[in-house]
CSV table of C-alpha atoms in Angstrom, one decimal:
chain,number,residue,atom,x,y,z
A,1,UNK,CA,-89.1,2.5,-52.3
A,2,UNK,CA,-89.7,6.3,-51.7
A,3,UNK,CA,-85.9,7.1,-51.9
A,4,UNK,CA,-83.2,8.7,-49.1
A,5,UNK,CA,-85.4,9.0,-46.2
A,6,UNK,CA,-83.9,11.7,-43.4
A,7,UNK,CA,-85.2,12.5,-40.0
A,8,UNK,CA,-85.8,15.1,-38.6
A,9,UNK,CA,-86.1,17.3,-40.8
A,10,UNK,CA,-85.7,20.3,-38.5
A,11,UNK,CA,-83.5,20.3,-35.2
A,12,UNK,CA,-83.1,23.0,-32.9
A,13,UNK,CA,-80.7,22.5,-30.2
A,14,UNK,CA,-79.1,24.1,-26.8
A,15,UNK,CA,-75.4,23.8,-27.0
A,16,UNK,CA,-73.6,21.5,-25.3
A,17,UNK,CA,-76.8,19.3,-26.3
A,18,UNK,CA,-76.5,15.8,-28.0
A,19,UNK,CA,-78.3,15.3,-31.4
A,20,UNK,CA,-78.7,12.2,-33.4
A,21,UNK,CA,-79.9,11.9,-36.9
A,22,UNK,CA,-81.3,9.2,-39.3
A,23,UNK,CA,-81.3,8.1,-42.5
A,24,UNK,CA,-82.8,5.3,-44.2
A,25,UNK,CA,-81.3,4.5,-47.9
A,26,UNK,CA,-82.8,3.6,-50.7
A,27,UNK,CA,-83.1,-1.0,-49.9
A,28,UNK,CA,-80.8,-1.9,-52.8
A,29,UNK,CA,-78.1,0.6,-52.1
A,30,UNK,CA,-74.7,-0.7,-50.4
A,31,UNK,CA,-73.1,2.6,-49.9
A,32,UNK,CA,-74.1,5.1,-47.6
A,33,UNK,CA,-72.3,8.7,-47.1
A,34,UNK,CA,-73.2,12.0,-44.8
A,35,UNK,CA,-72.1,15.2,-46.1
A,36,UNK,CA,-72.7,18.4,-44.6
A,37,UNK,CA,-73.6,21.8,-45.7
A,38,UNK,CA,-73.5,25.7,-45.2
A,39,UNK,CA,-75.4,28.3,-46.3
A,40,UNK,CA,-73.1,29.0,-49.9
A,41,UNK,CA,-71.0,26.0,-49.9
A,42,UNK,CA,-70.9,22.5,-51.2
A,43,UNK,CA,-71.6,19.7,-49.3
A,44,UNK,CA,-68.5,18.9,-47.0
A,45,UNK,CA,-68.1,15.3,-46.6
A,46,UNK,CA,-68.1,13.3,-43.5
A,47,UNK,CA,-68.0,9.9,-43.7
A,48,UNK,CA,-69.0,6.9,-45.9
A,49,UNK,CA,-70.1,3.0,-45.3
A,50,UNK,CA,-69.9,0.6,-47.6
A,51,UNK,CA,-72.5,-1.7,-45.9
A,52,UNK,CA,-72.0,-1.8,-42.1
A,53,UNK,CA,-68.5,-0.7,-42.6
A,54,UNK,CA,-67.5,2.9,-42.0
A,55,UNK,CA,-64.2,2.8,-45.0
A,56,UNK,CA,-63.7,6.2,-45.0
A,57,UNK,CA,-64.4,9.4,-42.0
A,58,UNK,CA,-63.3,12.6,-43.0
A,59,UNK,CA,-59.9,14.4,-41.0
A,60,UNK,CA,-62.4,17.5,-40.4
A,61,UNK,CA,-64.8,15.0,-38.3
A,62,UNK,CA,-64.1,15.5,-34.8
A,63,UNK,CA,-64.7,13.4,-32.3
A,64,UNK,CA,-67.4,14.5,-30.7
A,65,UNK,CA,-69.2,13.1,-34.2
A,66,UNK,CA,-69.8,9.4,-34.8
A,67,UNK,CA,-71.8,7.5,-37.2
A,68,UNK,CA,-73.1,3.7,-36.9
A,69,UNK,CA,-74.7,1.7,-39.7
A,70,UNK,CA,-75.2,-1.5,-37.5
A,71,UNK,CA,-77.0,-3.8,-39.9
A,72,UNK,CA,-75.9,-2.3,-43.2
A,73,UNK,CA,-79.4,-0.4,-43.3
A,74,UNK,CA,-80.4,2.7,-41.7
A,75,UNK,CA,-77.0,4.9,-40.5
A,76,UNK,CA,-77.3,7.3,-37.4
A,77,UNK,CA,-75.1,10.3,-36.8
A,78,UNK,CA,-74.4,11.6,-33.6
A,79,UNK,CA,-73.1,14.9,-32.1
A,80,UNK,CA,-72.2,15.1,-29.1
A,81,UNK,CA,-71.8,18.6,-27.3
A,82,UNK,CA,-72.6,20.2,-29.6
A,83,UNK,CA,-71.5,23.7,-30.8
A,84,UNK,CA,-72.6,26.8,-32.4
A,85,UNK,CA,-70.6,26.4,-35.5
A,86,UNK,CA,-72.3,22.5,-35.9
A,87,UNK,CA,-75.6,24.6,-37.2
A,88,UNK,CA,-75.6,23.0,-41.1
A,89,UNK,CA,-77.4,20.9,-43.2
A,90,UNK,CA,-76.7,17.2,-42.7
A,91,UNK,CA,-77.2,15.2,-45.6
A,92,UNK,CA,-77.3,11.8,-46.7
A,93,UNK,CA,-77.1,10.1,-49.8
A,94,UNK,CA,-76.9,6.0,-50.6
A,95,UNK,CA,-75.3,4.6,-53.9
A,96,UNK,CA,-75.1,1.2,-55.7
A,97,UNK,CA,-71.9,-0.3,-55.8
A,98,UNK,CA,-70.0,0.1,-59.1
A,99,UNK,CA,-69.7,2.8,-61.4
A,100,UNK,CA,-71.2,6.0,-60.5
A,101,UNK,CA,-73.4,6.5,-63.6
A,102,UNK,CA,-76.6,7.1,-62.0
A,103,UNK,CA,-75.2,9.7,-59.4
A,104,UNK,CA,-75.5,9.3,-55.5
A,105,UNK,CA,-79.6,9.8,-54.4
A,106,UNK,CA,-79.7,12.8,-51.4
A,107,UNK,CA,-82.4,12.7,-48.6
A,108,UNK,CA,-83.8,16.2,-47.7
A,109,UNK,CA,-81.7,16.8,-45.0
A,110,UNK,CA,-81.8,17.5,-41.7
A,111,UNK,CA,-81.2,21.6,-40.8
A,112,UNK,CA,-79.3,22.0,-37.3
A,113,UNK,CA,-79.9,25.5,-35.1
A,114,UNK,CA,-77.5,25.4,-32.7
A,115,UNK,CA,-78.4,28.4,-30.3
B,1,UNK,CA,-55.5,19.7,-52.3
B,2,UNK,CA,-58.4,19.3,-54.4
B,3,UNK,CA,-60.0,22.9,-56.4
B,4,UNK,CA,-62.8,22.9,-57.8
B,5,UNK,CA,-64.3,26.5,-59.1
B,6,UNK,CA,-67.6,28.0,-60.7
B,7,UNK,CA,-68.6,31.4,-60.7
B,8,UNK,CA,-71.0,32.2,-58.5
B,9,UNK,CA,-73.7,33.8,-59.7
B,10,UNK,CA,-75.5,34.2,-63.0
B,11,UNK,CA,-78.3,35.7,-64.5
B,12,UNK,CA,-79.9,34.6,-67.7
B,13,UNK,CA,-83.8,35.2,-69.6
B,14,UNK,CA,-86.6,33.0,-69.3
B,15,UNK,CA,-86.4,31.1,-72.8
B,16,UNK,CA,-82.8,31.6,-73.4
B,17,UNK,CA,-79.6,29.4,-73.4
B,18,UNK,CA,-77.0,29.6,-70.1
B,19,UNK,CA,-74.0,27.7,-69.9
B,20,UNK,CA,-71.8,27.0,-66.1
B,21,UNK,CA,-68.3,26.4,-66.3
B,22,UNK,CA,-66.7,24.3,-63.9
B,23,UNK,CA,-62.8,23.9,-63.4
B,24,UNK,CA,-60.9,20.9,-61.4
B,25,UNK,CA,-57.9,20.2,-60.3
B,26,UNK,CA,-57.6,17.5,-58.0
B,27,UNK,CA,-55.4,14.4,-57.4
B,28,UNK,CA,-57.6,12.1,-59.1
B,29,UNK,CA,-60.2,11.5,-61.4
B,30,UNK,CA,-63.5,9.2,-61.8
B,31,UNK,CA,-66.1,11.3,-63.3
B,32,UNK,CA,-67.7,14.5,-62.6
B,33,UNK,CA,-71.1,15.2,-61.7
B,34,UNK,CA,-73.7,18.3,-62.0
B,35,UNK,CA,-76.6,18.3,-59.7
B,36,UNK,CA,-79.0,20.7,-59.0
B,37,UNK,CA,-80.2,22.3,-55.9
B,38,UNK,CA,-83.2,24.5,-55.3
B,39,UNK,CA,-83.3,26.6,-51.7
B,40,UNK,CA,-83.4,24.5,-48.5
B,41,UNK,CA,-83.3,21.3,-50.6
B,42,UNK,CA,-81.2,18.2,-51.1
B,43,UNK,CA,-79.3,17.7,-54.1
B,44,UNK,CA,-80.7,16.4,-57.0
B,45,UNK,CA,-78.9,14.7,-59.5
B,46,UNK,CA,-78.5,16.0,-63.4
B,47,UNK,CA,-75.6,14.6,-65.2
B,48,UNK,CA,-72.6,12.6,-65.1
B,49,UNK,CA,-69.4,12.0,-67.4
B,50,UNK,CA,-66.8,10.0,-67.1
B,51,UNK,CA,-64.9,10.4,-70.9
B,52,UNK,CA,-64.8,13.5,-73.3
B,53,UNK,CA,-67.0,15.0,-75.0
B,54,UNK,CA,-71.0,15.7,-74.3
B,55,UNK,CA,-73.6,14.0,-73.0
B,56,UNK,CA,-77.0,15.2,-73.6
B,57,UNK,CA,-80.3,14.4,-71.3
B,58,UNK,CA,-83.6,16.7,-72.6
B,59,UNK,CA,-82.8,20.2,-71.8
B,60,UNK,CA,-79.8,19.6,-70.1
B,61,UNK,CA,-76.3,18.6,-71.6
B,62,UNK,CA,-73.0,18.1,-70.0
B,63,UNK,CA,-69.5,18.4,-71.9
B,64,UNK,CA,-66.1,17.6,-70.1
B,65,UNK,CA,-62.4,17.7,-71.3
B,66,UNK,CA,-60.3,16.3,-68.9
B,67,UNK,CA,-57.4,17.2,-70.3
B,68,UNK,CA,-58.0,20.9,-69.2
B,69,UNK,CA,-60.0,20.1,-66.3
B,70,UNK,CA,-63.0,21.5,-67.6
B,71,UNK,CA,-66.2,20.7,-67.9
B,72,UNK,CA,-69.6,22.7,-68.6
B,73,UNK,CA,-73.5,22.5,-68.2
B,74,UNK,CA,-75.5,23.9,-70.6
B,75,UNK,CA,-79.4,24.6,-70.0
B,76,UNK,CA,-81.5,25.5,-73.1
B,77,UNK,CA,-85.1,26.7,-73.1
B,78,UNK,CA,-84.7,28.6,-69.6
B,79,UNK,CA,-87.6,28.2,-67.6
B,80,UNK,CA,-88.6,29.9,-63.9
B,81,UNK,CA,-88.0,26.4,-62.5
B,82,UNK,CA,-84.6,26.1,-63.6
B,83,UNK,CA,-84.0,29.1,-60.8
B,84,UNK,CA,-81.3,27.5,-58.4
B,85,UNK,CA,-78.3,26.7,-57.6
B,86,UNK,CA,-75.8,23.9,-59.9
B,87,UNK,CA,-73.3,22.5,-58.4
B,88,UNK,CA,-70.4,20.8,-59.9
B,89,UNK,CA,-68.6,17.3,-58.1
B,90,UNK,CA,-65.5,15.2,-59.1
B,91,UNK,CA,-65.2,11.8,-57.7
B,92,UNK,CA,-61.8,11.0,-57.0
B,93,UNK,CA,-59.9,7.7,-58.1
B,94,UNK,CA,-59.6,6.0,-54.9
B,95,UNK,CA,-62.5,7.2,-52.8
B,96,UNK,CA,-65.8,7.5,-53.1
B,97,UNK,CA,-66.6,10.7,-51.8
B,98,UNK,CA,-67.3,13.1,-54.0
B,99,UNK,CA,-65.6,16.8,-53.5
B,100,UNK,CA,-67.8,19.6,-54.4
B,101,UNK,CA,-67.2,23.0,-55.6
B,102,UNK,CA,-69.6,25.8,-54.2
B,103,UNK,CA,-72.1,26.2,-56.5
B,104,UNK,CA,-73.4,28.2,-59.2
B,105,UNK,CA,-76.4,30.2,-58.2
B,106,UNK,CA,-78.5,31.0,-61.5
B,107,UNK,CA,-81.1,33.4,-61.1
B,108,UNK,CA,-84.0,32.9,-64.3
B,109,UNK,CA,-85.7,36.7,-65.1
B,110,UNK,CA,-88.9,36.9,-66.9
């Protein structure tokens, strides 16, 4: 296992586009979260699955943003019409279930241009 | 609301000791995290504690009080890698998410 796998890595994008985004956890891990991220900040977070099912979406996620985890695997996050102020950092990160010890594992990322 | 503060910038000597401060206050608690993260990277995980006092991993220790929402990561033996930016995270008691603060950048000079 080669850890938190994120594609792309790099998205440029008209607005009003749609984008979607993947990320393949590490096999063991149950829990699955996207943050996102500005130039400055911390990651901001978005949502979380805790195998196919999405527990927990963030009240700053609009609805033109959705995520699936169909099989309890791989997640996708969409964005529909998207806007200039979508440009971020989109990461993901899996976890084991139980106590946090060992940290939640990040993929790379995926950096969104929206021009 | 959750808070969560560190300075935001620091500057310390190749070789030398730094330590980041970090300060919470949030609605709940389940442990606090430091994870490191160089330029146009992901995250990278460094510490975690859960109970008082300080938890030491090679170069890197961690100490937290939660009585005074504190907590602290100290980096010894500075080198040029260590150049980036640490951020601090709390996991809350009934969520999973963690809430961030925005990050400590630490710049290393020869």
């Amino acid at each position: 296992d080669t850890g938190v796998s994120q594609n792309p890595r790099h998205k440029i994008t008209k607005r009003g586009q749609n984008v979607t985004f993947r990320c393949d956890p590490i096999s063991e891990h149950n829990r699955l979260y996207w943050y996102r991220q500005t130039l400055g900040q911390g990651p901001e977070f978005l949502t979380y699955f805790q195998n196919e099912a999405q527990l927990e979406k963030s009240r700053l996620l609009s609805d033109r943003f959705s995520a699936e985890r169909p099989k309890g695997s791989f997640s996708t996050l969409e964005i529909q019409r998207t806007e200039q102020g979508d440009s971020a950092m989109y990461l993901c990160a899996s976890s084991p279930t139980g106590p946090a010890g060992d940290g939640y594992t990040f993929g790379s990322g995926t950096r969104l241009t929206v021009v | 609301g959750q808070n969560i503060d560190q300075p935001t910038e620091m500057t310390a000597t190749e070789g030398a000791i730094v330590q980041i401060n970090c300060t919470y206050q949030t609605s709940g608690f389940n442990g606090l995290f430091w994870y490191q993260q160089h330029a146009g990277e992901a995250p990278t995980f460094l510490s975690y504690n859960v109970l008082d006092g300080l938890e030491e991993k090679g170069r890197f220790s961690s100490f937290l009080s939660r009585s005074k929402g504190y907590s602290y990561l100290l980096l010894k033996e500075l080198q040029m890698k260590d150049s980036a930016s640490y951020l601090c995270a709390v996991r809350l008691d009934s969520n999973y998410q963690l809430i961030w603060g925005a990050g400590t950048k630490l710049i290393i000079k020869p």
